[in-house]
Amino acid sequence: MDATHFADRFTTTLRHLRGVDLHSASDVDLRTALAHTVRAELIDTWQTTHGNPSTTPQRHVAYLSAEYLLGTQTRNALLATELTDTAREALASLGLSLDDITSREVEPGLGNGGLGRLAACFMDSLATLEIPATGYGIRYDYGIFRQTFQDGNQHEQPDTWLAHGSPWEISHPERAVTVHLGGHVDGDNTTRRWVPERHVLAIPCDYLVPGYKSHTVNLLRLWSARATDAFDLTIFNSGDYEKAVAARTYAETISHVLYPEDSTPQGRTLRLTQQYFFAAASLHDLLTRHLKAGRSLHTLPDAVTIQLNDTHPVIAIPELMRLLLDEHGLSWDDAWHITQQTFNYTCHTLLPEALEVWPLDILGPLLPRHLEIIFAINHHFLDDLRRSGADELRVRSMSLIQEHPVRAVRMAHLATVGSRTVNGVAELHSELLRTSVLAQFASYWPDRFTNVTNGVTPRRFLALANPELASLISDTLNVGDRWLKDLDLLRGLEDHVDDPAFIAAFREVKHNNKERLARTLANRDGIELNTNAMLDVMVKRLHEYKRQSLRILHVITQYAKMKNGLIDLATVTPRTVFFGAKAAPGYRLAKETISLINAVATTLNADDEIRPYLSIAFPANYNVTLAETAIPAADLSEQISLAGKEASGTGNMKFALNGALTIGTLDGANVEIRELVGPDNFFLFGMTEPDVVQRQRDGYHPHTVYEQSADLALAIDTISSGAFSPSEPGRYESLVSDWLWNDRFMALADYEDYARCQEAVDRHYANPDQWTRSAILNVARTGFFSSDRSIRDYQTRVWQRPTK
Ligand code: NBG
C-alpha cells in the first residue's frame, strides 16, 4: 500500500465509520480511523493464516492469563506491517502528524505488572515466530487504577480506558458462551450432574496480534461478562427497577475491574468467579474448535497445549475434567490422561503469600462439582503417593488440600499435579522451585520441572521505544533490521566497542533519549528533568521485597551528608533518581513508602543548593507508555530485591538492552544478565540467597544493624527528625519502626554494601568512555533476553507433542 492509497483509505474510514470529514474530525475520530485503517490490513492477513485451522501441523498454543499489559497498539501494528513510513507520509499529506495522533492513544492496562507484560511480550513473539496461538483472558472494563498523588499520597482513580471506545477490539456478542455458577450436584456414585444456579454470558472481544514482518496474525480473545437477560420485565413493570436489573449487575461485575479488593469475602468470591469465568469460556472455545475440526477428544493433547500463566487460570484443570467426564462421558482415567497431557503451568513467584489458596467455603458454593473433582484428583494422587512409600507427613504436605488455618485448595499443587510440565521464569527461580517451594513434587516427578527464563519483545522495547538506538544498530551491524528477529546478532556490536564514532553516536542517542523523557515529563507531570545528570531509575510495582526503601534510604544519606558538609559538592556525580511505582490499594507500608519518596523529593527538589547534584523525579501513574520513554533514557537500572524473592524481573532486561548498567543483587534474571554482560559491566552487591537463609537462621536483628552503621542511622534519624515532614515529625514512624524491628526483606542488612556499590557506580560514571563501553556491551550481550528465545525454549522444553 502506498501513501496515497493509505490516505484514501484513512479519509474513507473517517467518513464511513465516524461520519466526519477531515476538518470536523476530533482527536478520537482521527485515532479511531487510523486504527481501523491499519486493522483492516491485519484482518486480511489474519484471514489467510486462520482460514483453515484444522490443517495446521503445529500444536495450537492456548495461553491462559488473567492479565495482559498490552501498551498502545497502533504504532506496534504499523511497525509489524511495515506501514509506519507510509502512514506518516499519508497523514502528512493530509496536514496531520502520525506522532500527534498516536501519542494520545490510551493503553489498555489489563495487568498489574511483570506477569501481565510478559504475557503481552509472549503474544508478540508467538505471532512473530509464526506459531499458531490464542491468548485468552478477561476484558476488564477498568484496568489497573490510575494513580494520582495528593499531598504525596497515592490515590486510586478508575482507569477509564474504554471511555472513547476501543478501536482495536472486535467484539462478537452473537458468539457468546454461557458460563454456569453456583447450585449443587445431583446424582449417585457413578453419575454426577452439576445443577448450576446462575448463568452468565461470556462475550469474546478479539484483539489481533500481528507478528513482526511475519505471515501470522494471532488472536487475543478477552471475555466480557453479560447477563443472559437484560432485565426482568415483570419486576421492572412492578416498579422495583433496582431488583429488575440485579442479575445484570451481578453478571457485569465479573469483568468489571482488574483484581478487585480481595480483603473481604465478597471480593474473594468475585476474584474466583473471574478466574472460573475466563477459564470456562476459553475451554469451551478450544473444545468447540477441536470437535468442529472433526477430531476426537482423545487427540486433544496432540492438537492443543494450554499454558497456565500462574495459578489464576488453574481452575481450568477441574473444568476440563468436568467437561470430559460429565459432558462427554469419558472414563476417569482417559479424562485425566488428556487433561494432564494438555496443561502446563508457569509459576511466577516464591513468596508464600502469593501462592493462591481457595478456602473450601468459597470454592464449594461457587463451583460444587469442581470441588468434588478436585477431591477426587487428590484422592488418586495421594493414593499413588502412599504406594510410592511416602509417609503421612509428606502426604499431608503435598496434598491439594491445606487443613490450616482454614481448609483450602492449594492451587499451585493442583497445577503441578495436573500439568505435564512446570516451569519457573529464571534459572535461580526454577532452581528454588525445585529445592524449596515445590521440592517434594520435584523429587517425586523430577522430569516434570524445567526452566524458561523470561524475555521481552525487542519490537516494542527497542524498535518502538528507542528508534534512534534501533537505527544506530541497523547502520552499524549492516544486516538491515534482521536483528529485530534474531537478537543474538547484537553480539556484532562488540566489534565496534572501541570505535570512537560509534561511541559518540551511542552517547548522543542516550542524551537525546533523556531530552525526549524531559519533554514528556514536562508535559505529562510538570516535572523538570536535569538531562545532564546520571539518570538512575527504579520502576516497578511498589513492594517491600523489591526494596524501594533501600533506594530512598541511600538517597537520604547522601542528601544529609551533602547538607552537613560531609560530602564536597565539587566531587559529586550529579544524579536524578527516577521512581515509578504503584502500590496495591490496601498495602499500607507500600503506600507509606510512596509518601516518603514524595516527601523527600519535595525537600530535595526545592533545595537550590542540592538540586543540581541530587534530585528525584517521581511521576505518578507509571505504565507501559511511560516505560517506553523512561527506559531508553536510563543510565543506571536499580534491580535491588532481596536475593531469592524476585522470580525473574523483566524490567531488568529492558534496561540492559537499552544500554543501562544494572546495580543489583544476585536475584531472578539478574544472575543471568550479569553472567552475560560480564562482572565488569554490572554492579553487584548484597547477600546471596544462601546468605539470606543463613542470616535468617542465625536470627536477624535490624536494630543492631542500625546501631552499627553510621550512614544508615543518619538516614533513619533524618526521617525521624521530621526533616521531610516538618509539620508532623512522627509522620513516618510506622516505616521507621518496621525497619528497626522487623525488616522482613532485610533492606538494612544490605545497606552498607549497597552504599559501597553506589560509590563504584559514581567512579565508573566519572569516566565517560569506560561507562559507554559498558553500556554498549550491555546491549551487545543481552540478545538472549528476547522473548523470541523464551518462546523457542517453551517450544523445545514444554510444548512438545506428548509421546504415547
Ligand atoms: C512476577 C514476578 C517477576 C516476574 C514476572 C513475570 C507475579 C506473580 N510474578 O519477577 O514477581 O518477572 O512475574 O514472570 O506477578
Short mmCIF file of N, CA and C in Angstrom, two decimals, residues 663-723:
data_model
loop_
_atom_site.label_atom_id
_atom_site.label_comp_id
_atom_site.label_asym_id
_atom_site.label_seq_id
_atom_site.Cartn_x
_atom_site.Cartn_y
_atom_site.Cartn_z
N ILE A 663 22.60 -1.99 38.73
CA ILE A 663 23.09 -2.21 40.09
C ILE A 663 22.09 -3.20 40.68
N GLY A 664 22.59 -4.35 41.10
CA GLY A 664 21.62 -5.36 41.50
C GLY A 664 22.20 -6.45 42.39
N THR A 665 21.26 -7.19 42.96
CA THR A 665 21.59 -8.36 43.77
C THR A 665 21.59 -9.59 42.87
N LEU A 666 22.09 -10.69 43.40
CA LEU A 666 22.03 -11.95 42.66
C LEU A 666 20.64 -12.54 42.83
N ASP A 667 19.69 -11.97 42.14
CA ASP A 667 18.29 -12.40 42.27
C ASP A 667 17.67 -12.50 40.88
N GLY A 668 16.74 -13.43 40.74
CA GLY A 668 15.99 -13.57 39.49
C GLY A 668 16.92 -13.62 38.29
N ALA A 669 16.52 -12.95 37.24
CA ALA A 669 17.30 -12.98 36.00
C ALA A 669 18.53 -12.07 36.07
N ASN A 670 18.68 -11.30 37.17
CA ASN A 670 19.91 -10.51 37.31
C ASN A 670 21.13 -11.42 37.19
N VAL A 671 20.98 -12.62 37.74
CA VAL A 671 22.11 -13.56 37.75
C VAL A 671 22.56 -13.83 36.31
N GLU A 672 21.56 -14.08 35.45
CA GLU A 672 21.89 -14.38 34.05
C GLU A 672 22.37 -13.14 33.30
N ILE A 673 21.82 -11.99 33.64
CA ILE A 673 22.27 -10.75 32.99
C ILE A 673 23.74 -10.53 33.30
N ARG A 674 24.09 -10.70 34.56
CA ARG A 674 25.49 -10.46 34.95
C ARG A 674 26.42 -11.44 34.28
N GLU A 675 26.00 -12.71 34.21
CA GLU A 675 26.84 -13.69 33.54
C GLU A 675 27.10 -13.29 32.09
N LEU A 676 26.07 -12.78 31.44
CA LEU A 676 26.21 -12.46 30.03
C LEU A 676 26.97 -11.17 29.79
N VAL A 677 26.70 -10.13 30.57
CA VAL A 677 27.36 -8.86 30.29
C VAL A 677 28.76 -8.80 30.89
N GLY A 678 29.01 -9.70 31.84
CA GLY A 678 30.32 -9.73 32.47
C GLY A 678 30.33 -8.89 33.74
N PRO A 679 31.07 -9.35 34.76
CA PRO A 679 31.06 -8.68 36.06
C PRO A 679 31.55 -7.23 36.02
N ASP A 680 32.37 -6.90 35.02
CA ASP A 680 32.87 -5.51 34.96
C ASP A 680 31.81 -4.54 34.49
N ASN A 681 30.74 -5.06 33.95
CA ASN A 681 29.70 -4.20 33.39
C ASN A 681 28.40 -4.34 34.14
N PHE A 682 28.51 -4.70 35.40
CA PHE A 682 27.35 -4.94 36.26
C PHE A 682 27.79 -4.61 37.68
N PHE A 683 26.96 -3.90 38.43
CA PHE A 683 27.34 -3.54 39.80
C PHE A 683 26.62 -4.47 40.77
N LEU A 684 27.37 -5.37 41.32
CA LEU A 684 26.81 -6.40 42.20
C LEU A 684 26.96 -6.03 43.66
N PHE A 685 25.93 -6.25 44.43
CA PHE A 685 26.05 -6.06 45.88
C PHE A 685 25.10 -7.04 46.56
N GLY A 686 25.25 -7.10 47.86
CA GLY A 686 24.24 -7.74 48.69
C GLY A 686 24.46 -9.22 48.94
N MET A 687 23.60 -9.72 49.84
CA MET A 687 23.66 -11.12 50.24
C MET A 687 23.20 -11.99 49.07
N THR A 688 23.73 -13.20 49.02
CA THR A 688 23.19 -14.19 48.08
C THR A 688 22.00 -14.89 48.75
N GLU A 689 21.31 -15.70 48.00
CA GLU A 689 20.15 -16.38 48.56
C GLU A 689 20.54 -17.28 49.73
N PRO A 690 21.60 -18.08 49.59
CA PRO A 690 22.01 -18.88 50.77
C PRO A 690 22.42 -17.99 51.96
N ASP A 691 23.06 -16.84 51.68
CA ASP A 691 23.39 -15.91 52.77
C ASP A 691 22.13 -15.50 53.52
N VAL A 692 21.09 -15.21 52.75
CA VAL A 692 19.84 -14.73 53.33
C VAL A 692 19.26 -15.80 54.26
N VAL A 693 19.26 -17.04 53.76
CA VAL A 693 18.71 -18.15 54.55
C VAL A 693 19.51 -18.29 55.85
N GLN A 694 20.85 -18.24 55.71
CA GLN A 694 21.71 -18.37 56.88
C GLN A 694 21.46 -17.25 57.89
N ARG A 695 21.41 -16.03 57.36
CA ARG A 695 21.23 -14.87 58.24
C ARG A 695 19.90 -14.97 58.99
N GLN A 696 18.87 -15.45 58.29
CA GLN A 696 17.59 -15.58 58.98
C GLN A 696 17.65 -16.67 60.04
N ARG A 697 18.37 -17.73 59.71
CA ARG A 697 18.53 -18.83 60.68
C ARG A 697 19.25 -18.35 61.94
N ASP A 698 20.28 -17.53 61.71
CA ASP A 698 21.07 -17.04 62.84
C ASP A 698 20.30 -16.04 63.68
N GLY A 699 19.19 -15.55 63.18
CA GLY A 699 18.43 -14.53 63.90
C GLY A 699 18.84 -13.16 63.39
N TYR A 700 17.90 -12.48 62.76
CA TYR A 700 18.22 -11.19 62.15
C TYR A 700 17.68 -10.06 63.03
N HIS A 701 18.54 -9.15 63.41
CA HIS A 701 18.12 -8.05 64.28
C HIS A 701 18.44 -6.72 63.61
N PRO A 702 17.51 -6.17 62.87
CA PRO A 702 17.80 -4.94 62.12
C PRO A 702 18.25 -3.79 63.01
N HIS A 703 17.75 -3.77 64.25
CA HIS A 703 18.13 -2.66 65.11
C HIS A 703 19.64 -2.64 65.35
N THR A 704 20.23 -3.81 65.46
CA THR A 704 21.68 -3.91 65.65
C THR A 704 22.41 -3.36 64.42
N VAL A 705 21.87 -3.68 63.25
CA VAL A 705 22.49 -3.17 62.02
C VAL A 705 22.46 -1.64 62.03
N TYR A 706 21.34 -1.11 62.44
CA TYR A 706 21.19 0.35 62.53
C TYR A 706 22.21 0.95 63.48
N GLU A 707 22.40 0.28 64.61
CA GLU A 707 23.36 0.81 65.59
C GLU A 707 24.78 0.78 65.06
N GLN A 708 25.04 -0.16 64.15
CA GLN A 708 26.42 -0.34 63.70
C GLN A 708 26.77 0.43 62.43
N SER A 709 25.77 1.03 61.80
CA SER A 709 26.06 1.76 60.56
C SER A 709 25.72 3.23 60.72
N ALA A 710 26.75 4.05 60.75
CA ALA A 710 26.54 5.49 60.94
C ALA A 710 25.73 6.09 59.79
N ASP A 711 26.02 5.65 58.57
CA ASP A 711 25.33 6.23 57.41
C ASP A 711 23.85 5.86 57.38
N LEU A 712 23.60 4.62 57.73
CA LEU A 712 22.22 4.16 57.77
C LEU A 712 21.47 4.91 58.88
N ALA A 713 22.11 5.01 60.02
CA ALA A 713 21.49 5.71 61.15
C ALA A 713 21.22 7.17 60.77
N LEU A 714 22.13 7.74 60.01
CA LEU A 714 21.94 9.14 59.59
C LEU A 714 20.65 9.26 58.78
N ALA A 715 20.44 8.34 57.86
CA ALA A 715 19.22 8.39 57.03
C ALA A 715 17.98 8.23 57.90
N ILE A 716 17.98 7.21 58.72
CA ILE A 716 16.78 6.92 59.51
C ILE A 716 16.52 8.05 60.51
N ASP A 717 17.58 8.54 61.13
CA ASP A 717 17.39 9.64 62.10
C ASP A 717 16.91 10.92 61.42
N THR A 718 17.37 11.13 60.18
CA THR A 718 16.91 12.31 59.46
C THR A 718 15.39 12.24 59.23
N ILE A 719 14.93 11.04 58.89
CA ILE A 719 13.47 10.87 58.71
C ILE A 719 12.77 11.12 60.05
N SER A 720 13.29 10.48 61.10
CA SER A 720 12.64 10.61 62.41
C SER A 720 12.64 12.05 62.93
N SER A 721 13.64 12.83 62.49
CA SER A 721 13.72 14.21 62.96
C SER A 721 12.62 15.08 62.34
N GLY A 722 11.92 14.53 61.36
CA GLY A 722 10.87 15.31 60.71
C GLY A 722 11.39 16.18 59.58
N ALA A 723 12.60 15.90 59.11
CA ALA A 723 13.18 16.73 58.03
C ALA A 723 12.29 16.74 56.79
#
